[in-house]
PDB file of C-alpha atoms (C1' of nucleotides) in Angstrom:
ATOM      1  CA  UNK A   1     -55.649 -79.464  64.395  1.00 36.00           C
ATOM      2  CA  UNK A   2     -53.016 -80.797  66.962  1.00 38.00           C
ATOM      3  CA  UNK A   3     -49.980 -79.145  67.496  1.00 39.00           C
ATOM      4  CA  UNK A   4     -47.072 -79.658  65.312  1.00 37.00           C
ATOM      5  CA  UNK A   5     -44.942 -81.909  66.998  1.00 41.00           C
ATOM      6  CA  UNK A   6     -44.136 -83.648  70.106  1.00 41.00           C
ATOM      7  CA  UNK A   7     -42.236 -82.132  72.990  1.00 42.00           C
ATOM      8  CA  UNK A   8     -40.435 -84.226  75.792  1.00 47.00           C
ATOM      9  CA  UNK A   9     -40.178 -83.911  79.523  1.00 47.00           C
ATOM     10  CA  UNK A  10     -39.145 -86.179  81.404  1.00 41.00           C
ATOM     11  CA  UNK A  11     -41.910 -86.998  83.655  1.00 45.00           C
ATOM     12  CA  UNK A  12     -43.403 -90.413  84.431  1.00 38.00           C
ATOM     13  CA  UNK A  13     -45.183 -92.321  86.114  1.00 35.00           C
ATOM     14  CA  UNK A  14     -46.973 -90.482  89.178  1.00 34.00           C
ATOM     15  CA  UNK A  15     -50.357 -92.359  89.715  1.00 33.00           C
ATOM     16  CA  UNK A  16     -52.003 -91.724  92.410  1.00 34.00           C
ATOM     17  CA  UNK A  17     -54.891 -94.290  93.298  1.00 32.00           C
ATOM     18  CA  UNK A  18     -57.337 -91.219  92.661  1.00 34.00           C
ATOM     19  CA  UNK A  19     -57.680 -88.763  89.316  1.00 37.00           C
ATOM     20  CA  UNK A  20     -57.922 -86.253  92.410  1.00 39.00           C
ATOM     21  CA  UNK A  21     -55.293 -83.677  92.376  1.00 47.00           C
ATOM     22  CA  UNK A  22     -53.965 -83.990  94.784  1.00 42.00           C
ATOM     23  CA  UNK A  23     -54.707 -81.142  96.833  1.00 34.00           C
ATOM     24  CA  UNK A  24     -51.320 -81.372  98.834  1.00 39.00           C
ATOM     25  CA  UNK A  25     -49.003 -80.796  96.561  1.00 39.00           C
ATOM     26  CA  UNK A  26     -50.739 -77.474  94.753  1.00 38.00           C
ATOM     27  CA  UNK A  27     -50.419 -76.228  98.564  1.00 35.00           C
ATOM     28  CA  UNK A  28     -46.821 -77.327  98.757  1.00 33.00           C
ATOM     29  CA  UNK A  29     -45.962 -75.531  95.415  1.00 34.00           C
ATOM     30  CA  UNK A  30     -47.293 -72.512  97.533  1.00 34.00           C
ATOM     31  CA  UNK A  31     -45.795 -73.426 100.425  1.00 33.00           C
ATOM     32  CA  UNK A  32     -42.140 -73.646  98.393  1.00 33.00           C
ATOM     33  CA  UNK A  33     -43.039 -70.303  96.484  1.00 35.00           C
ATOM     34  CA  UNK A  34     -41.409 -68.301  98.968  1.00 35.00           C
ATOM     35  CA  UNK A  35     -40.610 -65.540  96.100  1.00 36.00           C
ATOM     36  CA  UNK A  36     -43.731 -64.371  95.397  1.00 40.00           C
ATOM     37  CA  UNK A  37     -43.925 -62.295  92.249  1.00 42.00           C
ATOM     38  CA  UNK A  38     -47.460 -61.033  92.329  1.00 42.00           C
ATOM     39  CA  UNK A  39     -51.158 -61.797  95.021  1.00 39.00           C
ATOM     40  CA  UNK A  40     -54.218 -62.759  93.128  1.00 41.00           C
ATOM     41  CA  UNK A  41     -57.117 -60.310  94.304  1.00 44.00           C
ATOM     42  CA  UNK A  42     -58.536 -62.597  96.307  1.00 49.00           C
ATOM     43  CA  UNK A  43     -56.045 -65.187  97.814  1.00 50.00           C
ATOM     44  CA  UNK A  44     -53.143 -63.274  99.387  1.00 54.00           C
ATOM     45  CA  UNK A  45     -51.248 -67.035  99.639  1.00 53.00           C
ATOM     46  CA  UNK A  46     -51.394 -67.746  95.942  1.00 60.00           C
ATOM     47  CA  UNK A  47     -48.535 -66.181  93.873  1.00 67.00           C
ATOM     48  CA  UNK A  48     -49.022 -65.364  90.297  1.00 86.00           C
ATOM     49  CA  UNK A  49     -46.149 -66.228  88.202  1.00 92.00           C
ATOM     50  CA  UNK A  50     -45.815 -65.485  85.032  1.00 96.00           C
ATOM     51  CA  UNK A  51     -42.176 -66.006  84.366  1.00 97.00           C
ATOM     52  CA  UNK A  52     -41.451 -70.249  83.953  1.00 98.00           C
ATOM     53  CA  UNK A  53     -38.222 -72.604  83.235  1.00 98.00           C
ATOM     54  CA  UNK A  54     -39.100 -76.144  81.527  1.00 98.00           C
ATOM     55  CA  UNK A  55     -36.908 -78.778  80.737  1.00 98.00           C
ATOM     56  CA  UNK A  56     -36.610 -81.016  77.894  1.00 97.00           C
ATOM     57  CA  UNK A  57     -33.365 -83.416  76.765  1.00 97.00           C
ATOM     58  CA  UNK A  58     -31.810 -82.322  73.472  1.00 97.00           C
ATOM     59  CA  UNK A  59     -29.535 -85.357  73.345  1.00 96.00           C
ATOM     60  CA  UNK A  60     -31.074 -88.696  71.976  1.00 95.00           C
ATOM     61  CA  UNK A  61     -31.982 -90.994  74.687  1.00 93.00           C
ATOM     62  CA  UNK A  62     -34.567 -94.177  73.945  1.00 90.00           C
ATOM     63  CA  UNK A  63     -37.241 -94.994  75.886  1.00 89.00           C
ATOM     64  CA  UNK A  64     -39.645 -97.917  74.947  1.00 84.00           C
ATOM     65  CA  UNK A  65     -37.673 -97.673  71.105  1.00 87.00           C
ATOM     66  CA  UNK A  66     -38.572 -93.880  71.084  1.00 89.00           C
ATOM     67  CA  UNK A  67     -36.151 -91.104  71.105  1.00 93.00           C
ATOM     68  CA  UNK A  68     -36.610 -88.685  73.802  1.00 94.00           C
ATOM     69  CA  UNK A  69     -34.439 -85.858  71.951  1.00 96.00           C
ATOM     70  CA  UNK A  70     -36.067 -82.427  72.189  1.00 97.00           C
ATOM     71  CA  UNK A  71     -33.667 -79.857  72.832  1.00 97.00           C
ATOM     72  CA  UNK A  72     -34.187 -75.771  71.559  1.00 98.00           C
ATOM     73  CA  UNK A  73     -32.946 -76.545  68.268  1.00 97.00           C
ATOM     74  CA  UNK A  74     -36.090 -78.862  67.787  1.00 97.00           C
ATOM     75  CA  UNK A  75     -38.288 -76.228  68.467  1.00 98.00           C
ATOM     76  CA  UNK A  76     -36.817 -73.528  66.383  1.00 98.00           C
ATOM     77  CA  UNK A  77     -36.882 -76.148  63.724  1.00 98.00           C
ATOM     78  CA  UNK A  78     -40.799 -76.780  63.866  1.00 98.00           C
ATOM     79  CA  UNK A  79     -43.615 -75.208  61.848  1.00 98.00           C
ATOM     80  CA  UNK A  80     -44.021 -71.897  63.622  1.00 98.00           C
ATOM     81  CA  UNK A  81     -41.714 -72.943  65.638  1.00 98.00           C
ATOM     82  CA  UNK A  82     -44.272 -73.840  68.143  1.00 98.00           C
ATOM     83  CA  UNK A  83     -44.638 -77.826  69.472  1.00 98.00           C
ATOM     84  CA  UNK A  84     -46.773 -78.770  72.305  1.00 97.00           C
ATOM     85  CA  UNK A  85     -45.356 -79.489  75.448  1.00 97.00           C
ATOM     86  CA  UNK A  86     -46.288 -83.079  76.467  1.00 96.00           C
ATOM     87  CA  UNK A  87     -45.491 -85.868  78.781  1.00 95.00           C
ATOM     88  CA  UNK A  88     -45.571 -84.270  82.265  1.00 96.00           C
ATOM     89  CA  UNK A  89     -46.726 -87.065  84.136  1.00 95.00           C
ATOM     90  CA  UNK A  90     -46.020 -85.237  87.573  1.00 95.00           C
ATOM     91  CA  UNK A  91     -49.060 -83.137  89.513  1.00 93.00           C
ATOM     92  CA  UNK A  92     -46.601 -80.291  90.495  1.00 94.00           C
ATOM     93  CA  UNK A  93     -45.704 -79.664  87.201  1.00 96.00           C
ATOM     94  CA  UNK A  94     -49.171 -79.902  85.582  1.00 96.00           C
ATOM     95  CA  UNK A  95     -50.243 -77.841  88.330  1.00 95.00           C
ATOM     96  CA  UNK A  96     -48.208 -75.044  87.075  1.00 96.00           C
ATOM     97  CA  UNK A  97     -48.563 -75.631  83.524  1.00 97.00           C
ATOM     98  CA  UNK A  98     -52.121 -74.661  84.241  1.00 96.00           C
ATOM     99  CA  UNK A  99     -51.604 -71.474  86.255  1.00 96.00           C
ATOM    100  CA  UNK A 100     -49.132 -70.297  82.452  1.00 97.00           C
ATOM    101  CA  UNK A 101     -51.635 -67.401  81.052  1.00 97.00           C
ATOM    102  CA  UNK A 102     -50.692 -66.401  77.057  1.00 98.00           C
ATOM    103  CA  UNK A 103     -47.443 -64.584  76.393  1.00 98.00           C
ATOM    104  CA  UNK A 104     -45.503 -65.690  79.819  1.00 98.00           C
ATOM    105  CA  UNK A 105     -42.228 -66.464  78.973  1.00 98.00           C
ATOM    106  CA  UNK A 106     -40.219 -69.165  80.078  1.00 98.00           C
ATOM    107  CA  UNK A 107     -36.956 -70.534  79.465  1.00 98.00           C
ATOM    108  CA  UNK A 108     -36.233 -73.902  77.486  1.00 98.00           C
ATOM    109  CA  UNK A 109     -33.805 -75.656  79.722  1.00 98.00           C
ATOM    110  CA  UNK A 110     -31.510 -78.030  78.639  1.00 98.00           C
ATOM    111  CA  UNK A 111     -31.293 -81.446  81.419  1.00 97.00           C
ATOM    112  CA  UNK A 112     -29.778 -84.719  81.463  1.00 96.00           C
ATOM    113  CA  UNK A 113     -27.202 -84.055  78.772  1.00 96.00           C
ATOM    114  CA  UNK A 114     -23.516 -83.154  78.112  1.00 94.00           C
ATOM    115  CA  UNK A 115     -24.161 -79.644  79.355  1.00 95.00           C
ATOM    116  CA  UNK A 116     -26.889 -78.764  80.981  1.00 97.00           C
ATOM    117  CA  UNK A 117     -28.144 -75.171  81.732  1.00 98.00           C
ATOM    118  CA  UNK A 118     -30.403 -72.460  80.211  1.00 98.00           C
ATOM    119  CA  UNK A 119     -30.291 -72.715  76.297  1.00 98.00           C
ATOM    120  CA  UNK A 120     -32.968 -70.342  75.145  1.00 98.00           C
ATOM    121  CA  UNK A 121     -36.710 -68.364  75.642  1.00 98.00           C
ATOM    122  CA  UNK A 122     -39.719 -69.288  74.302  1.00 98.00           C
ATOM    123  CA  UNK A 123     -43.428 -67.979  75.254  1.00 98.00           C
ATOM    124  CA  UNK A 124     -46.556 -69.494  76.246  1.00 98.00           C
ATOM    125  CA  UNK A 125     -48.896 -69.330  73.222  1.00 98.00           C
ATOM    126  CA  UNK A 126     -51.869 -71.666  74.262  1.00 98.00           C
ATOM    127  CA  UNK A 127     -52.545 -72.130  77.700  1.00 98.00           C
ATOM    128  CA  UNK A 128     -53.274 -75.276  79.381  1.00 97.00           C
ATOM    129  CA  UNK A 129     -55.821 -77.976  77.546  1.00 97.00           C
ATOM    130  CA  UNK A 130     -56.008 -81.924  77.343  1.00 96.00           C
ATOM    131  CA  UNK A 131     -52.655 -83.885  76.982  1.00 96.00           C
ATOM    132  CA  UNK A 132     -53.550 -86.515  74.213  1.00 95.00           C
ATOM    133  CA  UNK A 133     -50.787 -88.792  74.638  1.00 94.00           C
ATOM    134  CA  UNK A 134     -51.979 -89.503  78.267  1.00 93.00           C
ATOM    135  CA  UNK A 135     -54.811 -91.691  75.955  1.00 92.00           C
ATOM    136  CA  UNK A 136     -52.281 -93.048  73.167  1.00 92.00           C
ATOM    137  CA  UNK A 137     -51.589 -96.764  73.930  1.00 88.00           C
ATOM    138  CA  UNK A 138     -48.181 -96.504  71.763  1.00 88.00           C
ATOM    139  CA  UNK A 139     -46.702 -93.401  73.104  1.00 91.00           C
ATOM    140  CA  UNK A 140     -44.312 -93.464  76.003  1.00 91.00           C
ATOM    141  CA  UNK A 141     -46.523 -91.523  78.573  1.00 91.00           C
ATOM    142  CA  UNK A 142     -49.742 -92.953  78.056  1.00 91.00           C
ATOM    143  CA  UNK A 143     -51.297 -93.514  81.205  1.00 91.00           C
ATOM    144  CA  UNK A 144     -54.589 -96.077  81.613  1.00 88.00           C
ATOM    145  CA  UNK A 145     -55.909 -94.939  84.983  1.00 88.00           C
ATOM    146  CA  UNK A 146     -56.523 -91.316  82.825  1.00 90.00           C
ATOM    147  CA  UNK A 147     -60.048 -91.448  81.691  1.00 88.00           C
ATOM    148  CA  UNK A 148     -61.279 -89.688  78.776  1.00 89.00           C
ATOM    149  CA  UNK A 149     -64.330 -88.336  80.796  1.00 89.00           C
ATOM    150  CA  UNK A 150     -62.040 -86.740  83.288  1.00 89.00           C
ATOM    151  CA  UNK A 151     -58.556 -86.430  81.824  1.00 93.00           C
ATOM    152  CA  UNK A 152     -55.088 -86.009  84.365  1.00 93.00           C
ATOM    153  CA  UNK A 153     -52.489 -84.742  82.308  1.00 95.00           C
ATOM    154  CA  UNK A 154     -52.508 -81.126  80.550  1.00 96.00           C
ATOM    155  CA  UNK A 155     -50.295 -79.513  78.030  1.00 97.00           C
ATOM    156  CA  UNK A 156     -49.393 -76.044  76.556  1.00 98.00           C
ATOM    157  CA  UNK A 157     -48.154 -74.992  73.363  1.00 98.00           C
ATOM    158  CA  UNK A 158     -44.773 -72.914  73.291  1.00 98.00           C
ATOM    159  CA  UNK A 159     -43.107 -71.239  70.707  1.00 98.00           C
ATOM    160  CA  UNK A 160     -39.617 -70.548  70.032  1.00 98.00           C
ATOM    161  CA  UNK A 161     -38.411 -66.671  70.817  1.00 98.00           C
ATOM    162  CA  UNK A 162     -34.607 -66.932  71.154  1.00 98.00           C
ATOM    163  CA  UNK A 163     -31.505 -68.403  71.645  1.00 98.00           C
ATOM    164  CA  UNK A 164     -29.876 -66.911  75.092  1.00 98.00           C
ATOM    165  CA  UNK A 165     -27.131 -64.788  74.016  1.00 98.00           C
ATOM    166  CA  UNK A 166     -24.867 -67.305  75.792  1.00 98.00           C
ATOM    167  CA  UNK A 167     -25.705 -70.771  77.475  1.00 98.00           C
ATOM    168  CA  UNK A 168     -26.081 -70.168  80.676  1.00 98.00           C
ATOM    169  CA  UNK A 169     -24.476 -73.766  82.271  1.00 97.00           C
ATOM    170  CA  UNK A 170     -25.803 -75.072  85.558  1.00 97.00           C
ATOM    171  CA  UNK A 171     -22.685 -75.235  86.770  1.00 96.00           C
ATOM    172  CA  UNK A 172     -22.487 -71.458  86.492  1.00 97.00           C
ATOM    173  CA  UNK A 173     -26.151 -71.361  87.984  1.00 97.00           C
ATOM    174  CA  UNK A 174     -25.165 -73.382  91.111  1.00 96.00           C
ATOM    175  CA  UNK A 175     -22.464 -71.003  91.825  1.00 96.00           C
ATOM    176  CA  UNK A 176     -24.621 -68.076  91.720  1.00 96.00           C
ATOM    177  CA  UNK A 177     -27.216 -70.071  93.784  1.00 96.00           C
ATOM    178  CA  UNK A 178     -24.636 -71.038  96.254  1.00 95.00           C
ATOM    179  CA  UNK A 179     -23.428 -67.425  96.554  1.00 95.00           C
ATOM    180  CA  UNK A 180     -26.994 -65.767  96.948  1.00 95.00           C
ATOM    181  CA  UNK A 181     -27.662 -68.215  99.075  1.00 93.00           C
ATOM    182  CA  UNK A 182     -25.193 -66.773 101.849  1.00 92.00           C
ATOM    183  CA  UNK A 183     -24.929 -63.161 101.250  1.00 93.00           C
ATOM    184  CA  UNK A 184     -28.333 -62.896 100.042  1.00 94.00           C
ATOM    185  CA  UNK A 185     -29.601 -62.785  95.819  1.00 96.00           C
ATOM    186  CA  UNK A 186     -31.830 -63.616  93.770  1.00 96.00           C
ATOM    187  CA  UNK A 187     -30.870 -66.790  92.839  1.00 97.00           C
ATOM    188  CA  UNK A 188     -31.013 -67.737  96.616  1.00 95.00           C
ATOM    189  CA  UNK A 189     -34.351 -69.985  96.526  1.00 95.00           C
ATOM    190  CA  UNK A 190     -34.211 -70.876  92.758  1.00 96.00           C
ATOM    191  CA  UNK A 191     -36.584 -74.117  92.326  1.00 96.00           C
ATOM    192  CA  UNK A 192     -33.921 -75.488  90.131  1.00 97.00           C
ATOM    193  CA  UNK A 193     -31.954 -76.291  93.277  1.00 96.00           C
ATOM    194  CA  UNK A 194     -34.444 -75.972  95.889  1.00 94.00           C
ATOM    195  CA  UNK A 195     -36.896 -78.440  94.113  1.00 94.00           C
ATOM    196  CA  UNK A 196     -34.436 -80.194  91.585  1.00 92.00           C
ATOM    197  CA  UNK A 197     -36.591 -82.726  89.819  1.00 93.00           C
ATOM    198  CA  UNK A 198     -39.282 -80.359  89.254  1.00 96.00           C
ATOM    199  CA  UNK A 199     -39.394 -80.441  85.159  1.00 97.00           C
ATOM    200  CA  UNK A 200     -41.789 -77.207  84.862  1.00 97.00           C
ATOM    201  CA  UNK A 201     -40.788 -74.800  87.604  1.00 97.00           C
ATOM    202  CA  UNK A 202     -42.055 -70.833  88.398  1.00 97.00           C
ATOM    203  CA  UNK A 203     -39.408 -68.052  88.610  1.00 97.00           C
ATOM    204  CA  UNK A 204     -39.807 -65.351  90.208  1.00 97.00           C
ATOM    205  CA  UNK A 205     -39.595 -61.618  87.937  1.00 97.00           C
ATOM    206  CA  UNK A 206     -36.258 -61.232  90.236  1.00 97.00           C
ATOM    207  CA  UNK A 207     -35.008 -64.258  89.332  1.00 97.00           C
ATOM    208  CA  UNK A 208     -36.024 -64.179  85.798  1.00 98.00           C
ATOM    209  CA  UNK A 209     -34.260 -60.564  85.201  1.00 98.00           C
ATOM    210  CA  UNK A 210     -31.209 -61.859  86.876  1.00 98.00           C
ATOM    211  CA  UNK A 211     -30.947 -64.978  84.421  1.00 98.00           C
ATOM    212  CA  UNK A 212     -30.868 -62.371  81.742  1.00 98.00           C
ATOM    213  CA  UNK A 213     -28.748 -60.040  83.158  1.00 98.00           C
ATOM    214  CA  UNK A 214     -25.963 -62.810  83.002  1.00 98.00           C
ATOM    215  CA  UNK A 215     -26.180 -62.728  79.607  1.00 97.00           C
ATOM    216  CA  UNK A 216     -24.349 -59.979  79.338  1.00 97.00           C
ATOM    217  CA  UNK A 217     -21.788 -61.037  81.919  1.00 96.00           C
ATOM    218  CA  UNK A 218     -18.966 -62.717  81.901  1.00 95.00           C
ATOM    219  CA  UNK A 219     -19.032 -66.406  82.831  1.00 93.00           C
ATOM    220  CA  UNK A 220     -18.415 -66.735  86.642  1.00 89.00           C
TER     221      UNK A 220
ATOM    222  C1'  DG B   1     -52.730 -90.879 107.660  1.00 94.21           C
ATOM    223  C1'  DC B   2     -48.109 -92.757 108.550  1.00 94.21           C
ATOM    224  C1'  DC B   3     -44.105 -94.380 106.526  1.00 94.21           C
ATOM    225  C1'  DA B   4     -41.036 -97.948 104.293  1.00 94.21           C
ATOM    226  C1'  DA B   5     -40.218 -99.608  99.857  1.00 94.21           C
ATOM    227  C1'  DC B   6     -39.941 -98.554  95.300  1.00 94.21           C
ATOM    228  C1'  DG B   7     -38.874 -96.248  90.999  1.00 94.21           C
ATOM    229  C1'  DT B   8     -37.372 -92.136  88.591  1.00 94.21           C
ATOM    230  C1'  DT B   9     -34.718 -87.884  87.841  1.00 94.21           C
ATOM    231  C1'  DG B  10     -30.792 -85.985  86.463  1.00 94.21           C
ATOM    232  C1'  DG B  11     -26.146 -84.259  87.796  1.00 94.21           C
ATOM    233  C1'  DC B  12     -21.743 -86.017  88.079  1.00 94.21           C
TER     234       DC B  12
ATOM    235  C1'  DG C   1     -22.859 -95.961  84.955  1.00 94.21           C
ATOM    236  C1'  DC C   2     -23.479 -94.515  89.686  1.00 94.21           C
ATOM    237  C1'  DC C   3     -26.329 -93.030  93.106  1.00 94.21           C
ATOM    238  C1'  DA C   4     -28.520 -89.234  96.117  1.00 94.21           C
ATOM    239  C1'  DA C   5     -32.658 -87.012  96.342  1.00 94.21           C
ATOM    240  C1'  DC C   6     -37.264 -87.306  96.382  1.00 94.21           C
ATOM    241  C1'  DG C   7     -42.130 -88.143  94.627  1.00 94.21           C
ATOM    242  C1'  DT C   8     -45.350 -91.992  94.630  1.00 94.21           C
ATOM    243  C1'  DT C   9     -47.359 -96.276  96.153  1.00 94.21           C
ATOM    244  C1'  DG C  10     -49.528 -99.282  99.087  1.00 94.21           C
ATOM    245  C1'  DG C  11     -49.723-101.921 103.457  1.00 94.21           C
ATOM    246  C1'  DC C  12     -51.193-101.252 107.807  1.00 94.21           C
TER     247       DC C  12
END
DNA sequence: GCCAACGTTGGC
DNA sequence: GCCAACGTTGGC
């Protein structure tokens, strides 16, 4: 049975004239992943993340008549309090959708709203299998160049673990970003900045630890 | 395979 | 609502 509900990212379009993969942009995500957590075995170049930040809108916004809302609250309010995460229409983020292994975490990030910023954790609890909606004529990010013999778009299901302690704002984020960025941090190459429209992003275990070490601090 | 035009993201 | 940044498209 399909996952409970829907999720929302805000990812569109992206079709390139071939179902390839574009090769390119897995190697850029490499390139960019200057914080390497982990090596795979094998291939010293490919980091192994296994800490993630994904964002969704959790204020309503229509698209084609549908309402885009999807903010933490939504997915503590599910069955299980688990929802797919759909929509990603962009090869960077798929990309890394499929490289989440069960039990990362990752936190639910709050964009294109009143206050944006880190709003809570949830974990990886099926890794990466066939988007449906890429093949549903009525929803928002159906795509018709996807083919059902060779589908483009993958999804995970997440479920709910916690609300941060405190919202963590962006604006708070950029500050520390700004700051490690000069005298050195761990914030200093965050994707959220680096790579800003990147929807589904990696974090580094440094990175991740820090996030929830300013829980516990006062905001800056 | 380059690159200008286009369309979207998402903070402000 | 504006618009900078940037990923994607498509002509060449």
């Amino acid at each position: 049975m399909p996952p409970k509900k829907r999720t929302r990212v805000n990812e569109r379009l992206a079709k390139p004239g071939k179902d390839e993969d574009s090769a390119k942009e897995a190697v850029g995500a490499k390139k960019k992943a200057t914080g390497v957590t982990k090596e795979s075995s094998s291939t010293p170049s490919t980091p192994e993340y296994c800490h993630w930040l994904m964002k969704s809108e959790p204020e309503s916004r229509f698209e084609n008549g549908i309402d885009m809302k999807f903010g933490v609250e939504d997915l503590k309010a599910l069955p299980d309090q688990t929802s797919c995460w759909d929509g990603v229409r962009n090869y960077q983020a798929r990309n890394f959708m499929r490289q989440m292994k069960e039990g990362d975490l990752a936190f639910f990030y709050h964009s294109n709203c009143k206050e944006p910023g880190i709003a809570g954790v949830m974990k990886i609890v099926k890794e990466a299998y066939v988007d449906h909606t890429q093949f549903d004529k009525k929803d928002v990010h159906f795509d018709a160049s996807s083919k059902a013999d060779n589908p483009k778009w993958s999804m995970v299901d997440v479920q709910y673990q916690r609300m941060m302690k405190r919202f963590l704002p962006l604006s708070e984020l950029k500050k520390y970003h700004l700051q490690h960025r000069t005298k050195g941090g761990p914030l200093k190459d965050m994707a959220l900045f680096t790579r800003a429209r990147l929807s589904v992003q990696p974090l580094t275990s440094e990175e991740f630890d820090f996030l929830l070490s300013l829980e516990d601090e006062e905001p800056l």
